[in-house]
Coordinates of C-alpha atoms in Angstrom, one line a residue:
M1 CA -27.4 71.7 278.7
P2 CA -30.4 73.1 276.8
D3 CA -30.0 76.1 274.6
Q4 CA -30.4 79.5 276.2
L5 CA -31.7 82.8 274.8
L6 CA -29.0 85.2 275.7
T7 CA -27.8 88.7 274.8
G8 CA -24.2 89.0 273.6
N9 CA -23.2 90.4 276.9
E10 CA -24.8 87.5 278.8
A11 CA -23.1 85.1 276.5
V12 CA -19.7 86.6 277.2
A13 CA -20.4 86.3 280.9
Q14 CA -21.5 82.7 280.5
A15 CA -18.3 81.9 278.6
A16 CA -16.2 83.5 281.2
L17 CA -17.7 81.2 283.8
D18 CA -17.3 78.2 281.6
G19 CA -13.8 79.2 280.8
A20 CA -12.8 79.3 284.5
V21 CA -12.0 83.0 284.5
A22 CA -10.6 83.8 287.9
L23 CA -11.5 87.5 288.0
G24 CA -13.7 89.8 285.9
T25 CA -13.1 93.5 286.3
G26 CA -14.0 96.7 284.4
Y27 CA -15.7 100.0 284.5
P28 CA -19.4 100.3 283.6
G29 CA -20.2 101.8 280.2
T30 CA -23.0 101.2 277.9
P31 CA -23.2 98.9 275.9
S32 CA -20.7 96.7 277.9
T33 CA -22.1 97.0 281.5
E34 CA -24.1 93.9 281.8
I35 CA -21.2 91.5 281.1
L36 CA -19.7 91.8 284.6
E37 CA -23.1 92.1 286.3
R38 CA -24.1 88.8 284.7
F39 CA -20.8 87.2 285.5
G40 CA -21.2 88.1 289.1
A41 CA -24.8 86.9 289.2
L42 CA -23.7 83.5 287.8
G43 CA -21.2 83.1 290.6
G44 CA -18.1 84.4 289.0
R45 CA -15.8 86.8 290.9
A46 CA -16.6 90.2 289.5
Q47 CA -15.8 93.7 290.6
W48 CA -16.0 97.3 289.4
A49 CA -12.7 99.2 289.1
P50 CA -12.2 103.0 289.5
N51 CA -11.5 103.2 285.8
E52 CA -10.5 101.1 282.8
K53 CA -6.7 101.6 283.2
V54 CA -6.9 100.2 286.7
A55 CA -9.1 97.3 285.5
L56 CA -6.7 96.3 282.7
E57 CA -3.7 96.5 285.0
V58 CA -5.4 94.3 287.7
G59 CA -6.4 91.8 284.9
L60 CA -2.8 91.8 283.7
G61 CA -1.6 90.9 287.2
V62 CA -4.1 88.0 287.2
A63 CA -2.8 86.8 283.9
Y64 CA 0.8 87.1 285.0
A65 CA -0.1 84.7 287.9
H66 CA -1.2 81.8 285.6
A67 CA -4.9 82.6 286.0
R68 CA -7.5 83.8 283.5
A69 CA -8.9 87.3 283.5
L70 CA -11.8 89.2 281.7
V71 CA -11.6 93.0 281.5
T72 CA -14.7 94.9 280.2
M73 CA -15.2 98.4 279.0
K74 CA -16.8 100.5 276.3
H75 CA -14.9 101.9 273.4
V76 CA -14.0 105.3 275.0
G77 CA -12.8 103.4 278.0
L78 CA -10.1 101.8 275.9
N79 CA -8.5 105.2 275.6
V80 CA -8.1 105.3 279.3
A81 CA -6.7 101.8 279.3
A82 CA -4.5 102.3 276.2
D83 CA -1.3 102.9 278.2
P84 CA -1.2 99.5 279.8
L85 CA -2.6 97.9 276.6
F86 CA 0.4 98.9 274.5
S87 CA 2.8 97.5 277.1
A88 CA 0.7 94.4 277.8
T89 CA 1.2 93.1 274.3
Y90 CA 5.0 93.5 274.8
T91 CA 5.1 91.7 278.2
G92 CA 2.6 89.1 277.1
V93 CA 0.6 87.0 279.5
T94 CA 1.0 83.6 280.9
E95 CA -2.7 82.5 280.9
G96 CA -5.7 84.0 279.3
L97 CA -6.5 87.8 279.3
V98 CA -9.5 88.8 277.3
I99 CA -10.4 92.5 277.0
A100 CA -14.1 92.8 276.0
V101 CA -14.6 96.2 274.4
A102 CA -18.1 97.3 273.3
D103 CA -18.2 99.9 270.5
D104 CA -21.2 102.1 270.1
P105 CA -21.8 102.9 266.4
G106 CA -24.5 105.6 266.2
M107 CA -23.5 107.0 269.6
H108 CA -26.6 105.9 271.5
S109 CA -24.9 106.8 274.7
S110 CA -21.4 107.9 273.8
Q111 CA -19.5 111.0 272.9
N112 CA -17.9 109.6 269.7
E113 CA -17.9 106.7 267.3
Q114 CA -14.4 105.3 268.0
D115 CA -13.6 102.1 266.1
T116 CA -11.7 99.7 268.4
R117 CA -10.2 97.8 265.5
R118 CA -7.7 100.6 265.2
Y119 CA -6.3 99.9 268.7
A120 CA -5.9 96.2 267.9
E121 CA -3.6 96.9 265.0
A122 CA -1.7 99.8 266.8
A123 CA -1.1 97.8 270.0
G124 CA -0.6 94.4 268.3
A125 CA -3.4 92.7 270.1
P126 CA -5.3 89.8 268.3
M127 CA -9.0 90.7 267.9
L128 CA -12.0 88.5 267.5
E129 CA -15.4 90.0 266.4
P130 CA -18.6 88.0 267.1
G131 CA -21.7 88.7 265.1
D132 CA -24.3 87.2 267.5
S133 CA -24.7 85.7 270.9
Q134 CA -23.5 82.2 270.0
E135 CA -20.4 83.7 268.5
A136 CA -20.0 85.9 271.6
Y137 CA -20.0 82.8 273.7
D138 CA -17.7 80.8 271.3
Y139 CA -15.3 83.6 270.6
T140 CA -14.8 84.4 274.3
L141 CA -13.7 80.9 275.0
A142 CA -11.6 80.9 271.8
A143 CA -10.0 84.3 272.9
L144 CA -9.0 82.7 276.2
D145 CA -7.4 79.8 274.2
V146 CA -5.6 82.1 271.7
S147 CA -4.4 84.3 274.6
R148 CA -2.9 81.2 276.4
R149 CA -1.4 79.8 273.2
Y150 CA 0.3 83.0 271.9
Q151 CA 0.7 84.6 275.4
L152 CA -0.9 87.8 274.3
P153 CA -4.0 89.7 275.5
V154 CA -6.9 89.3 273.1
I155 CA -9.5 92.0 272.4
L156 CA -13.1 90.8 271.9
R157 CA -14.8 93.6 270.0
L158 CA -18.5 93.8 270.4
T159 CA -20.9 96.3 269.1
T160 CA -24.2 97.6 270.4
R161 CA -26.5 95.3 268.5
V162 CA -24.5 92.2 269.5
C163 CA -24.3 93.3 273.1
H164 CA -28.0 93.8 273.6
S165 CA -29.7 91.5 271.0
K166 CA -30.8 88.0 272.1
T167 CA -30.1 84.9 270.1
R168 CA -30.1 81.2 270.9
V169 CA -26.8 80.0 272.5
R170 CA -25.7 76.4 273.0
T171 CA -23.1 76.2 275.7
R172 CA -20.4 73.6 276.3
D173 CA -21.0 70.6 278.4
Q174 CA -17.4 70.3 279.3
L175 CA -15.9 73.3 281.1
M176 CA -12.3 74.5 280.8
P177 CA -10.3 73.4 283.8
A178 CA -9.1 76.2 286.0
P179 CA -5.3 76.6 286.1
A180 CA -3.5 76.7 289.4
P181 CA -2.3 80.3 290.0
H182 CA 1.3 80.7 290.8
Y183 CA 4.2 83.1 290.1
E184 CA 7.3 82.5 288.0
R185 CA 9.9 85.3 287.9
D186 CA 10.7 86.5 284.4
I187 CA 12.2 89.9 284.7
P188 CA 13.2 90.4 281.0
S189 CA 9.6 89.7 279.9
R190 CA 7.8 91.7 282.5
V191 CA 9.9 94.8 283.1
M192 CA 9.7 97.1 280.1
I193 CA 12.9 99.1 280.4
P194 CA 14.3 99.8 276.9
G195 CA 16.8 97.0 277.1
Y196 CA 14.1 94.5 277.7
A197 CA 11.4 96.3 275.6
R198 CA 13.3 96.1 272.4
P199 CA 13.4 92.3 272.2
A200 CA 9.9 92.2 273.6
H201 CA 8.7 94.1 270.5
V202 CA 10.4 91.5 268.3
R203 CA 8.7 88.7 270.3
L204 CA 5.3 90.4 269.8
R205 CA 5.7 90.5 266.0
E206 CA 6.9 86.9 266.0
R207 CA 3.8 85.8 268.0
L208 CA 1.5 87.7 265.7
K209 CA 3.2 86.2 262.7
A210 CA 2.9 82.7 264.2
L211 CA -0.8 83.4 264.8
A212 CA -1.4 84.7 261.3
N213 CA 0.4 81.6 259.8
S214 CA -1.4 79.1 262.0
D215 CA -4.7 77.3 261.4
Q216 CA -6.4 79.7 263.9
P217 CA -7.6 82.4 261.4
G218 CA -9.1 79.7 259.2
Q219 CA -11.1 78.4 262.2
F220 CA -12.9 81.7 262.5
L221 CA -13.6 82.1 258.8
V222 CA -17.2 81.5 257.7
E223 CA -18.1 81.3 254.0
E224 CA -21.7 81.0 252.8
G225 CA -23.2 80.8 249.3
E226 CA -21.8 79.9 245.9
S227 CA -22.4 83.0 243.8
S228 CA -19.7 83.9 241.3
E229 CA -21.3 87.3 240.6
L230 CA -21.4 89.0 244.0
G231 CA -19.1 88.4 246.9
I232 CA -19.3 90.2 250.3
I233 CA -16.6 90.4 252.9
A234 CA -18.2 91.5 256.2
N235 CA -17.4 91.3 259.9
G236 CA -19.5 91.1 263.1
I237 CA -23.1 92.3 262.9
A238 CA -22.5 93.7 259.4
A239 CA -22.3 90.1 258.1
V240 CA -25.7 89.4 259.6
H241 CA -27.2 92.4 257.8
A242 CA -25.4 91.4 254.6
R243 CA -26.9 87.9 254.7
E244 CA -30.4 89.4 254.9
A245 CA -29.8 92.2 252.4
A246 CA -28.3 89.9 249.7
P247 CA -29.3 86.2 250.3
E248 CA -28.0 85.3 246.9
A249 CA -24.4 86.6 247.5
R250 CA -21.4 84.6 248.5
I251 CA -20.3 85.9 251.9
L252 CA -17.0 85.6 253.7
K253 CA -16.9 86.5 257.4
P254 CA -13.6 86.7 259.2
G255 CA -14.0 86.2 263.0
L256 CA -10.4 87.0 263.6
T257 CA -10.0 90.5 262.3
Y258 CA -6.4 91.1 263.6
P259 CA -4.2 89.7 262.2
L260 CA -6.4 89.4 259.1
P261 CA -6.4 86.2 257.0
I262 CA -5.4 88.2 253.9
E263 CA -4.6 85.2 251.6
A264 CA -8.0 83.6 252.3
M265 CA -9.7 86.9 251.5
R266 CA -7.6 87.3 248.4
K267 CA -8.7 83.8 247.2
F268 CA -12.4 84.6 248.0
A269 CA -12.3 87.9 246.1
A270 CA -10.8 86.2 243.1
Q271 CA -13.8 83.8 242.9
V272 CA -16.4 86.5 242.3
K273 CA -16.9 89.2 239.6
R274 CA -17.6 91.8 242.2
C275 CA -16.5 91.9 245.8
V276 CA -17.8 94.4 248.3
V277 CA -16.5 95.0 251.8
V278 CA -19.3 95.7 254.3
E279 CA -18.2 96.9 257.7
E280 CA -19.6 99.0 260.5
G281 CA -17.5 102.1 261.4
D282 CA -14.2 102.9 259.8
P283 CA -13.1 101.3 256.5
V284 CA -10.5 99.1 258.3
L285 CA -11.0 95.9 256.3
Y286 CA -11.3 97.8 253.0
T287 CA -8.1 99.7 253.6
A288 CA -6.2 96.5 254.6
L289 CA -7.5 94.6 251.5
R290 CA -6.7 97.4 249.1
A291 CA -3.2 97.8 250.6
A292 CA -2.7 94.1 249.9
G293 CA -3.6 94.7 246.3
I294 CA -7.0 92.9 246.5
D295 CA -9.7 94.3 244.1
V296 CA -12.6 95.1 246.4
E297 CA -15.2 97.9 246.6
G298 CA -15.8 99.8 249.8
K299 CA -18.8 101.8 251.1
A300 CA -19.6 105.4 250.4
E301 CA -18.5 107.9 253.1
P302 CA -22.0 108.5 254.5
F303 CA -22.2 104.9 255.6
R304 CA -19.2 105.4 257.8
F305 CA -21.5 107.1 260.3
G306 CA -24.0 105.5 262.6
E307 CA -25.1 101.8 262.8
L308 CA -25.6 99.7 259.7
T309 CA -29.0 98.1 259.1
V310 CA -30.3 95.7 256.4
D311 CA -31.6 98.7 254.4
R312 CA -28.4 100.6 254.6
V313 CA -26.4 97.5 253.6
A314 CA -28.7 97.1 250.6
K315 CA -27.9 100.7 249.6
I316 CA -24.2 100.0 249.9
L317 CA -24.5 97.0 247.6
T318 CA -26.5 98.9 245.0
N319 CA -24.4 102.1 245.2
D320 CA -27.4 104.0 246.3
H321 CA -26.1 107.2 247.8
S322 CA -29.4 108.8 248.6
P323 CA -29.8 110.2 252.1
D324 CA -31.2 108.0 254.8
P325 CA -34.9 108.7 255.5
E326 CA -35.7 111.0 258.4
P327 CA -37.4 109.3 261.4
A328 CA -41.2 109.7 261.4
A329 CA -41.0 111.5 264.7
P330 CA -37.9 113.1 266.3
P331 CA -36.7 111.2 269.3
K332 CA -37.7 112.5 272.7
P333 CA -34.7 114.4 274.1
P334 CA -33.4 113.0 277.4
R335 CA -33.7 115.0 280.5
L336 CA -32.9 114.9 284.2
C337 CA -35.5 113.0 286.3
H338 CA -38.1 115.3 288.0
D339 CA -36.8 114.5 291.5
C340 CA -33.1 114.5 290.5
P341 CA -31.0 116.4 293.1
H342 CA -28.8 117.7 290.3
R343 CA -31.7 119.9 289.1
Q344 CA -31.2 122.5 291.9
V345 CA -27.4 122.7 291.2
F346 CA -27.9 123.5 287.5
Q347 CA -30.8 125.8 288.2
I348 CA -28.5 127.9 290.4
L349 CA -25.6 127.7 288.0
S350 CA -27.9 128.9 285.2
K351 CA -29.3 131.7 287.4
H352 CA -25.8 133.1 288.0
E353 CA -24.7 132.7 284.4
C354 CA -21.8 130.5 285.3
I355 CA -19.4 129.2 282.6
V356 CA -19.7 125.5 283.4
A357 CA -17.0 123.0 282.4
G358 CA -18.9 119.7 282.6
D359 CA -18.1 116.1 282.5
I360 CA -19.5 112.7 281.5
G361 CA -22.5 111.3 283.5
C362 CA -26.2 111.7 283.8
Y363 CA -25.6 115.3 285.0
T364 CA -24.4 116.1 281.5
L365 CA -28.2 116.5 280.9
G366 CA -27.8 119.9 282.7
V367 CA -27.0 121.1 279.2
M368 CA -30.6 120.6 278.2
P369 CA -33.5 123.1 278.6
P370 CA -34.6 124.5 280.9
F371 CA -31.1 124.7 282.5
E372 CA -28.7 125.0 279.6
A373 CA -26.0 125.2 282.3
M374 CA -23.1 123.4 280.7
D375 CA -20.6 124.9 278.3
T376 CA -18.1 122.1 277.7
C377 CA -18.0 118.3 277.9
A378 CA -15.2 116.4 276.3
C379 CA -14.4 113.2 278.2
M380 CA -14.2 111.6 281.7
G381 CA -12.4 113.8 284.1
A382 CA -11.9 116.7 281.7
G383 CA -14.4 119.0 283.4
I384 CA -12.0 120.0 286.1
T385 CA -9.0 120.5 283.8
I386 CA -10.8 122.3 281.1
G387 CA -12.2 124.6 283.7
L388 CA -8.7 125.3 284.9
G389 CA -7.6 126.1 281.4
L390 CA -10.5 128.6 281.0
R391 CA -9.6 130.1 284.4
H392 CA -5.9 130.6 283.4
V393 CA -6.6 132.8 280.4
L394 CA -10.0 134.5 280.7
A395 CA -10.3 138.1 281.8
K396 CA -11.0 138.3 285.6
D397 CA -14.7 139.0 285.3
Q398 CA -15.2 135.9 283.1
A399 CA -12.7 133.7 284.9
R400 CA -14.6 134.2 288.2
R401 CA -17.7 132.7 286.6
V402 CA -16.0 129.4 285.6
V403 CA -17.2 126.4 287.6
S404 CA -16.2 122.7 287.0
V405 CA -18.9 120.1 287.6
I406 CA -18.2 116.4 288.0
G407 CA -20.1 113.4 289.3
D408 CA -18.9 111.2 292.1
S409 CA -18.1 108.1 290.0
T410 CA -16.3 110.3 287.4
F411 CA -14.4 112.1 290.2
V412 CA -13.0 108.7 291.3
H413 CA -12.5 107.6 287.6
T414 CA -10.2 110.4 286.4
G415 CA -11.1 113.5 288.4
L416 CA -8.5 113.1 291.1
P417 CA -5.5 114.0 288.8
G418 CA -7.3 117.2 288.0
I419 CA -7.5 118.2 291.6
A420 CA -3.8 117.5 291.9
E421 CA -3.2 119.8 288.9
M422 CA -5.5 122.5 290.4
A423 CA -3.5 122.5 293.7
Y424 CA -0.2 122.4 291.8
N425 CA -0.9 125.1 289.2
P426 CA -3.7 127.2 290.6
P427 CA -5.2 129.9 288.3
P428 CA -4.9 133.5 289.5
T429 CA -8.6 133.7 290.3
G430 CA -8.6 130.3 292.1
H431 CA -11.3 127.8 291.0
V432 CA -14.5 126.2 292.1
V433 CA -15.2 122.5 291.6
I434 CA -18.6 121.1 292.4
I435 CA -18.8 117.3 292.9
V436 CA -22.4 116.3 292.4
D437 CA -22.5 113.3 294.6
N438 CA -25.6 111.1 294.1
D439 CA -23.9 108.0 295.5
T440 CA -24.0 105.9 292.4
T441 CA -22.9 105.6 288.8
A442 CA -26.4 106.6 287.5
M443 CA -25.5 107.0 283.9
T444 CA -25.0 103.4 283.2
G445 CA -27.7 101.9 285.5
K446 CA -26.7 102.7 289.1
Q447 CA -23.5 100.7 289.5
E448 CA -21.3 101.0 292.5
H449 CA -17.9 102.5 292.7
P450 CA -15.2 103.1 295.5
G451 CA -17.1 106.2 296.7
T452 CA -20.4 104.4 297.4
G453 CA -18.8 101.9 299.8
R454 CA -20.6 99.0 298.1
Q455 CA -19.4 96.2 295.9
L456 CA -20.6 95.2 292.4
N457 CA -23.4 93.1 294.1
H458 CA -24.4 96.2 296.2
L459 CA -23.2 94.6 299.4
P460 CA -20.8 96.6 301.7
A461 CA -17.3 97.0 300.5
A462 CA -14.2 97.0 302.7
N463 CA -13.8 100.8 302.4
K464 CA -15.5 103.9 301.2
L465 CA -13.7 106.9 299.8
N466 CA -14.0 110.2 301.6
Y467 CA -13.9 112.9 298.9
E468 CA -13.5 115.7 301.5
A469 CA -10.5 114.1 303.1
I470 CA -8.9 113.4 299.7
A471 CA -9.3 117.0 298.6
L472 CA -7.8 118.3 301.8
A473 CA -4.9 115.9 301.4
L474 CA -4.3 117.1 297.9
G475 CA -4.0 120.7 299.1
V476 CA -7.4 122.2 298.6
T477 CA -8.2 124.0 301.8
N478 CA -11.8 125.1 301.1
V479 CA -13.9 122.0 301.1
H480 CA -17.7 122.2 301.8
V481 CA -20.5 119.7 301.9
V482 CA -24.1 120.7 301.2
D483 CA -27.4 119.2 300.4
P484 CA -28.5 121.2 297.3
T485 CA -32.1 120.2 297.8
D486 CA -32.7 121.2 301.5
G487 CA -34.5 124.4 300.5
S488 CA -32.4 126.6 302.8
G489 CA -30.6 128.4 300.0
E490 CA -27.3 127.3 301.5
F491 CA -25.9 125.9 298.2
E492 CA -26.6 129.2 296.4
R493 CA -25.0 131.3 299.1
L494 CA -22.0 129.0 299.3
L495 CA -21.5 129.1 295.5
Q496 CA -21.6 132.9 295.5
D497 CA -19.2 133.1 298.4
R498 CA -16.7 130.7 296.7
L499 CA -16.9 132.5 293.3
A500 CA -16.0 135.8 295.0
A501 CA -13.2 134.3 297.2
E502 CA -10.7 133.7 294.4
E503 CA -9.4 130.6 296.2
L504 CA -9.4 126.9 295.4
S505 CA -12.7 125.5 296.5
I506 CA -14.5 122.2 296.3
I507 CA -18.3 122.0 297.0
V508 CA -19.6 118.5 297.5
A509 CA -23.3 118.7 296.5
R510 CA -24.5 115.5 298.2
K511 CA -27.9 113.9 297.8
P512 CA -28.4 110.2 296.8
C513 CA -30.1 109.4 293.5
P514 CA -33.8 108.5 294.3
L515 CA -33.8 105.7 291.8
A516 CA -30.7 104.2 293.3
L517 CA -32.2 104.4 296.8
K518 CA -35.3 102.6 295.5
G519 CA -33.2 99.8 294.1
L520 CA -31.3 99.4 297.3
A521 CA -34.5 99.3 299.3
K522 CA -35.8 96.4 297.1
L523 CA -32.5 94.6 297.7
N524 CA -32.9 95.2 301.5
Q525 CA -36.4 93.7 301.4
A526 CA -35.2 90.7 299.4
S527 CA -32.2 90.1 301.8
P528 CA -33.0 91.7 305.2
S529 CA -29.8 90.4 306.7
D530 CA -27.8 92.2 304.1
G531 CA -29.9 95.3 304.1
S532 CA -28.9 96.2 307.7
E533 CA -25.3 96.3 306.6
Q534 CA -25.9 98.5 303.6
K535 CA -27.1 101.6 305.5

């Protein structure tokens, strides 16, 4: 097959197809989103899950059944999936389970700069880190193989530049044969009661030790250059920057970064007068090497923040601690689209000086001028529960101004437990939750979710969630649906009424995203037979 020019995300998807992955599942989140979309477009079985925890658990079931699974998410999504991850390394898997996690150094579209390498060590999951699209392809296939050999889930850590940059990729001519799924009962390995979990922990450490002592780590080590003056140990995209910043240096790049090939790194460091560790994010490699007694230099604290570039790596190597230059022009602040239905909601919330506990999604832009109608935003699903906390303790006149705002996809993701908490422990003044339902996951590119009634490929799903029925079933008796853009003033009157009622209320402010509607219309034109079913 001729070489292809692929992004890292596209390369992972191609590898999943060539590796006979039976199911790809995940939750959309930049910079990981395109992996599953591409996998589905290539003919793989791909689906969006309500959240990352659900995706990992479904993938784990696939891997228990002697089939291969790919689970995708961004770094903050791994927090949601952390609970099953820590048990998945104990139970192990029978076939391949690869968890592709995309970190976002510099927070281009994220709320923090979390470094997923910490999770690999804490959970005991082997980790591979590609530095370009070819490695993204090769390492995905290698991760499936490592997972099968050592019966462990393997994390494939990507970063923004690897996910979205295109490089040439040579794919395999011979594809991996698909295993025949079947179930073999193994209660002591799969049921993590304490009596079975204790030996499972021992097995996990034995598997990691066997992997560390095998020839596998050496297969992912890349060494370039012959300098005896300057050596650089760098992982992922940082190694690419290091090659360009210091072409004369000897460079060691570990592809397997957990467990680390410590002895190979010790030998490398001993061959050069000066050895510098270059890594994006936290000083994970540096700390591990120093703990092993290896004499290496790390980076100055300012380089812990944001993405690395060739210029920044050059400054690390020359101990230049001067501040990074300011951009020639400040970036244009993001804002809600001019015809976004959320605009009316935030306009009214601002007019009535509500205290708004917000959530993650495009509607977070309600914090920007001219609305400035969001007071808190922590993580997916926290808008409801933080609003409840505010309501519990604020004086009555302030508590009655507190409103939680959450989007439809986020409501499905982790908003539902907040509604259960609201019904179970209602604040004295009640509470008002607004679900801004634009019928899509707009923040990551208009993906589908269980509330849209459409699958990953935008064709009809088997079912569609009914938020109003769910809220009533959870014990919220005041549930209202309104179009905030109809010009009747109904939304404003309803909000004032619910704030004064001191009861538990949910307002579903429903109006589809115009951009999503345009996209669906194009699909309908391209596939008229499908379009009739999508309405």
